[in-house]
Amino acid sequence: MEIRISVRGLVEFILRSGNIDNRKAASPENAMQEGGRIHRMIQRRMGAEYHAEVGLSFCYPTPDYDIIIEGRADGIIIENSGERSAVPELTDTEIPADMAQLITATIDEIKGTYHDLTKIKEAVPVHLAQAKCYAYFFASQNHLKSIRVRMTYCHLETEEIRYFHHDYAYAELKEWFEEVMEKYRKWADYSFTWQKIRQSSIKELKFPFAYREGQKELVTYVYQTIYHKRKLFIEAPTGVGKTISTIFPAVKAVGEGMGEKIFYLTAKTITRTVAEDTFQLLRDKGLEFKTVILTAKEKICFLEEMECNPEACPYAKGHYDRVNEAMYDLLTQEDSFHREKIEEYAKKHRVCPFEMCLDMSLFSDAVICDYNYVFDPHVYLRRFFAEGNKGEYLFLIDEAHNLVERGRDMYSALLRKEDFLKLKKTVKEYSPKMEKQLEKCNKELLALKRECINYKIEEYIAPFVMALNRLSSTMEDYLEDHEDSPVRKEILEFYFEVSHFLGIYELVDENYVTYSQMEDDGSFILKLFCVNPAKNLLECMMKGRSTILFSATLLPIQYYKTLLGAKEGDYEVYAKSVFRPEKRGLYIGSDVTSKYTRRSEMEYYNIASYIYEIVKNRHGNYMIFFPSHAFLRNVYDVFMEHFAEEQLECIVQEDYMNERSREEFLNRFTGNESCDLSKVIQMDIEIEEERSLLGFCVLGGIFSEGIDLKNDSLIGAIIVGTGLPQVCNEREILKKYFDGWGENGFDYAYRYPGMNKVLQAAGRVIRTAEDVGIVALLDERFLNPSYQRLFPREWNNYEVVTTTRVAKRVERFWNEWL
């Protein structure tokens, strides 16, 4: 049996175990940039003796198993030190045996930084430890008596380079590496024992329920996709059991050696809870499987005001001295590392709960987390997905329709001109140099602003980026030299924004549009807008073995495949719905619309009349979804004036609602006034209402997706309008971009995102096979073929109604089921 760990993961262990100085490694502002562009630039400049991006692995044998350590060296320089003039070829990381003693080898580790190179006095210990691992691997494989390490630090703006050279005898590296591995053996021994227990339990594991119609086929599709190392896009209507139908075959694949770790990715806290509950269900059936839920730093931090500074946080001070003991305690006592357990053990051992949570992912069989831990270029888990790393990871992406907009957000960057002026005033007394460079950036933005009336596509922003690079370097130096500055917090926050912008700038290609815009508040922005995130998302998915993307609203599936990184040969499947279509009354109002050209008091009255006619025949809970808060308020006012009755209670989604307000709103539908949100969403209440509750909500808002109101908690959804996003500059950029690519730009920018919101809202009604309810689509545009082709298969039995006929149709539906 093998235990696998990346070089980066091993280096993080070295950091935690105290084998290297961890002070700088723990400081966020001292972190070096990945600098992919700089890596490629340096590698291209090298001669024939330079071999770039060399994959290296090393097998460390133990009596019972092998530890495989894998990574990728930025470069290996092989030079002839003998009389022969030819430089030997490097094949599969090995040098021909007859030439091994005639060469000198150097491991090159490249780091890009905005830091002043003159202030870097020595190689950062974490970086050097990584290079020493590669040096030992290469020297061992090629029987070299000595080897050199070159740490290459390159300034990302000036491209100036500073080298640090270290020469090591093979025996010296061997002694160092074996000391590291001796300390790691405790963890590897546990992992070996646990893997045997886990694999044995997986072989005995059975599907925990009787298969619903079509569910066994879905489980098979997922397993076969993992086997073939492909991606699978699943349109999974509510009720098919998509969570268990993806997790179960993924676990089985792990048991067959087709995956080393599962990443269950989702955009919402509640779906993370559902995933953990599913793993727990399988544990209750005999599965031995460790899971961790990654919780955002601001949510899990013990301090009232988050400050990751050992001087301010008692949990950060001495964290590395205690975290290994804390981790081993948790690892050997628990199988589910959810937030409450992480907090319990972090308090017990006085360590940072967030960092401990991340570290536990190394020893978890499944990681349940937000999308950004895999996809975000600044937040992703480098211990698994650093450049050059690849593993047998299985990605299960829940609510995958959200990944399009999330992907755009993660790979876009924005800077606001006014923020430069604000910081300039703040630092004036503390750093004249920074003040001057902030003013230079401001002037470059001012030049762009003068040519921008509303918004403008920017073809050339190099002068601004050059000024921004200089500013970033100065900010980094200031943060390094002034740890107690009274303006440190403001500088650090803006430094991160600048670093994000510069990082995204390196990614800009044909999938981006750069534009400037005057905002409604008078401010001026410059944005690197990722219009098509497919390439960036695909690069992340390629770090693993297989990806399963699923959602109840992944329609049209070709649109999502295009934007979510599908390749030729990837699969798609439309899971069979388990619901009887006749238990959902589906109505399309043919005589109303939310079109801007038709908005009037009469149209608001007609829509209000529809709402009344639909709800009057059956007491119960209804949600009515509107395209905007303004539209909602207009219809609500008319409804209250003309149709309000004692047995009709109306509540309204406000512009801003905190978590408590959301809970209170949902509690009205469940009949539970005191339970928390996570329990509310999973409740199953069957109460015959004597009066009706009408929730006036916004389409695409917090109540139109991700809530699970079962049975009589919700018996009807009325959807006003087609959900089209509001016309704005960014949507028009998307439209023009996809028109230029030969697609229907209006569909990509407006119709498809709008229809997804409609499908999500409609999906709130039928949540279980026992549910009965109605969905009313109040807009004549739903009768247009361009919308009907986006309907799910289950929607082929709709009825066309008018304000005068809808009441009789709804009454007939309820009479059949009461």
PDB file of N, CA and C in Angstrom, residues 677-712:
ATOM      1  N   LEU A 677     -32.077  28.382  11.497  1.00  0.00           N
ATOM      2  CA  LEU A 677     -32.259  28.301  10.054  1.00  0.00           C
ATOM      3  C   LEU A 677     -31.933  26.920   9.507  1.00  0.00           C
ATOM      4  N   SER A 678     -30.851  26.307  10.001  1.00  0.00           N
ATOM      5  CA  SER A 678     -30.458  25.014   9.455  1.00  0.00           C
ATOM      6  C   SER A 678     -31.533  23.961   9.691  1.00  0.00           C
ATOM      7  N   LYS A 679     -32.282  24.112  10.814  1.00  0.00           N
ATOM      8  CA  LYS A 679     -33.349  23.153  11.098  1.00  0.00           C
ATOM      9  C   LYS A 679     -34.621  23.519  10.353  1.00  0.00           C
ATOM     10  N   VAL A 680     -34.847  24.819  10.205  1.00  0.00           N
ATOM     11  CA  VAL A 680     -36.041  25.271   9.495  1.00  0.00           C
ATOM     12  C   VAL A 680     -36.073  24.700   8.094  1.00  0.00           C
ATOM     13  N   ILE A 681     -34.918  24.766   7.432  1.00  0.00           N
ATOM     14  CA  ILE A 681     -34.860  24.400   6.030  1.00  0.00           C
ATOM     15  C   ILE A 681     -35.109  22.916   5.833  1.00  0.00           C
ATOM     16  N   GLN A 682     -34.886  22.115   6.859  1.00  0.00           N
ATOM     17  CA  GLN A 682     -35.053  20.681   6.707  1.00  0.00           C
ATOM     18  C   GLN A 682     -36.363  20.173   7.325  1.00  0.00           C
ATOM     19  N   MET A 683     -37.224  21.091   7.749  1.00  0.00           N
ATOM     20  CA  MET A 683     -38.421  20.655   8.451  1.00  0.00           C
ATOM     21  C   MET A 683     -39.445  20.036   7.500  1.00  0.00           C
ATOM     22  N   ASP A 684     -40.282  19.227   8.061  1.00  0.00           N
ATOM     23  CA  ASP A 684     -41.273  18.494   7.293  1.00  0.00           C
ATOM     24  C   ASP A 684     -42.608  18.605   8.035  1.00  0.00           C
ATOM     25  N   ILE A 685     -43.367  19.642   7.731  1.00  0.00           N
ATOM     26  CA  ILE A 685     -44.564  19.940   8.523  1.00  0.00           C
ATOM     27  C   ILE A 685     -45.814  19.750   7.665  1.00  0.00           C
ATOM     28  N   GLU A 686     -46.803  19.129   8.231  1.00  0.00           N
ATOM     29  CA  GLU A 686     -48.050  18.894   7.519  1.00  0.00           C
ATOM     30  C   GLU A 686     -49.198  19.470   8.352  1.00  0.00           C
ATOM     31  N   ILE A 687     -49.491  20.731   8.100  1.00  0.00           N
ATOM     32  CA  ILE A 687     -50.549  21.402   8.856  1.00  0.00           C
ATOM     33  C   ILE A 687     -51.545  22.008   7.869  1.00  0.00           C
ATOM     34  N   GLU A 688     -52.789  21.715   8.039  1.00  0.00           N
ATOM     35  CA  GLU A 688     -53.826  22.327   7.215  1.00  0.00           C
ATOM     36  C   GLU A 688     -54.077  23.734   7.736  1.00  0.00           C
ATOM     37  N   GLU A 689     -53.772  24.725   6.914  1.00  0.00           N
ATOM     38  CA  GLU A 689     -53.899  26.117   7.326  1.00  0.00           C
ATOM     39  C   GLU A 689     -55.356  26.588   7.221  1.00  0.00           C
ATOM     40  N   GLU A 690     -55.777  27.360   8.183  1.00  0.00           N
ATOM     41  CA  GLU A 690     -57.100  27.969   8.125  1.00  0.00           C
ATOM     42  C   GLU A 690     -57.054  29.322   7.424  1.00  0.00           C
ATOM     43  N   ARG A 691     -55.873  29.831   7.259  1.00  0.00           N
ATOM     44  CA  ARG A 691     -55.688  31.091   6.554  1.00  0.00           C
ATOM     45  C   ARG A 691     -54.478  30.941   5.645  1.00  0.00           C
ATOM     46  N   SER A 692     -54.286  31.881   4.788  1.00  0.00           N
ATOM     47  CA  SER A 692     -53.187  31.809   3.832  1.00  0.00           C
ATOM     48  C   SER A 692     -52.100  32.803   4.183  1.00  0.00           C
ATOM     49  N   LEU A 693     -50.881  32.385   3.967  1.00  0.00           N
ATOM     50  CA  LEU A 693     -49.717  33.245   4.149  1.00  0.00           C
ATOM     51  C   LEU A 693     -49.095  33.481   2.789  1.00  0.00           C
ATOM     52  N   LEU A 694     -48.934  34.739   2.432  1.00  0.00           N
ATOM     53  CA  LEU A 694     -48.361  35.110   1.145  1.00  0.00           C
ATOM     54  C   LEU A 694     -47.030  35.818   1.384  1.00  0.00           C
ATOM     55  N   GLY A 695     -45.969  35.213   0.888  1.00  0.00           N
ATOM     56  CA  GLY A 695     -44.650  35.835   1.000  1.00  0.00           C
ATOM     57  C   GLY A 695     -44.279  36.515  -0.305  1.00  0.00           C
ATOM     58  N   PHE A 696     -44.158  37.832  -0.265  1.00  0.00           N
ATOM     59  CA  PHE A 696     -43.771  38.604  -1.448  1.00  0.00           C
ATOM     60  C   PHE A 696     -42.240  38.672  -1.477  1.00  0.00           C
ATOM     61  N   CYS A 697     -41.630  38.038  -2.486  1.00  0.00           N
ATOM     62  CA  CYS A 697     -40.168  37.866  -2.530  1.00  0.00           C
ATOM     63  C   CYS A 697     -39.604  38.340  -3.865  1.00  0.00           C
ATOM     64  N   VAL A 698     -38.281  38.414  -3.921  1.00  0.00           N
ATOM     65  CA  VAL A 698     -37.592  38.844  -5.137  1.00  0.00           C
ATOM     66  C   VAL A 698     -36.996  37.635  -5.835  1.00  0.00           C
ATOM     67  N   LEU A 699     -37.241  37.526  -7.126  1.00  0.00           N
ATOM     68  CA  LEU A 699     -36.721  36.436  -7.931  1.00  0.00           C
ATOM     69  C   LEU A 699     -35.197  36.497  -7.969  1.00  0.00           C
ATOM     70  N   GLY A 700     -34.549  35.372  -7.690  1.00  0.00           N
ATOM     71  CA  GLY A 700     -33.095  35.350  -7.638  1.00  0.00           C
ATOM     72  C   GLY A 700     -32.543  35.761  -6.292  1.00  0.00           C
ATOM     73  N   GLY A 701     -33.425  36.044  -5.330  1.00  0.00           N
ATOM     74  CA  GLY A 701     -33.001  36.478  -4.003  1.00  0.00           C
ATOM     75  C   GLY A 701     -32.819  35.320  -3.049  1.00  0.00           C
ATOM     76  N   ILE A 702     -32.728  35.660  -1.770  1.00  0.00           N
ATOM     77  CA  ILE A 702     -32.365  34.673  -0.751  1.00  0.00           C
ATOM     78  C   ILE A 702     -33.422  33.599  -0.534  1.00  0.00           C
ATOM     79  N   PHE A 703     -34.685  33.861  -0.924  1.00  0.00           N
ATOM     80  CA  PHE A 703     -35.749  32.877  -0.682  1.00  0.00           C
ATOM     81  C   PHE A 703     -36.163  32.127  -1.944  1.00  0.00           C
ATOM     82  N   SER A 704     -35.492  32.400  -3.056  1.00  0.00           N
ATOM     83  CA  SER A 704     -35.875  31.717  -4.297  1.00  0.00           C
ATOM     84  C   SER A 704     -34.963  30.541  -4.609  1.00  0.00           C
ATOM     85  N   GLU A 705     -33.976  30.273  -3.747  1.00  0.00           N
ATOM     86  CA  GLU A 705     -33.042  29.184  -3.987  1.00  0.00           C
ATOM     87  C   GLU A 705     -32.482  28.699  -2.654  1.00  0.00           C
ATOM     88  N   GLY A 706     -32.288  27.386  -2.553  1.00  0.00           N
ATOM     89  CA  GLY A 706     -31.575  26.835  -1.404  1.00  0.00           C
ATOM     90  C   GLY A 706     -32.403  26.652  -0.150  1.00  0.00           C
ATOM     91  N   ILE A 707     -33.723  26.851  -0.211  1.00  0.00           N
ATOM     92  CA  ILE A 707     -34.563  26.578   0.954  1.00  0.00           C
ATOM     93  C   ILE A 707     -35.444  25.379   0.650  1.00  0.00           C
ATOM     94  N   ASP A 708     -35.760  24.603   1.663  1.00  0.00           N
ATOM     95  CA  ASP A 708     -36.427  23.319   1.467  1.00  0.00           C
ATOM     96  C   ASP A 708     -37.702  23.289   2.303  1.00  0.00           C
ATOM     97  N   LEU A 709     -38.775  23.877   1.784  1.00  0.00           N
ATOM     98  CA  LEU A 709     -40.058  23.933   2.490  1.00  0.00           C
ATOM     99  C   LEU A 709     -40.931  22.796   1.982  1.00  0.00           C
ATOM    100  N   LYS A 710     -40.995  21.731   2.772  1.00  0.00           N
ATOM    101  CA  LYS A 710     -41.650  20.506   2.308  1.00  0.00           C
ATOM    102  C   LYS A 710     -43.127  20.473   2.671  1.00  0.00           C
ATOM    103  N   ASN A 711     -43.855  19.634   1.918  1.00  0.00           N
ATOM    104  CA  ASN A 711     -45.269  19.373   2.143  1.00  0.00           C
ATOM    105  C   ASN A 711     -46.045  20.686   2.229  1.00  0.00           C
ATOM    106  N   ASP A 712     -46.862  20.883   3.265  1.00  0.00           N
ATOM    107  CA  ASP A 712     -47.713  22.070   3.321  1.00  0.00           C
ATOM    108  C   ASP A 712     -46.983  23.337   3.775  1.00  0.00           C
TER     109      ASP A 712
END
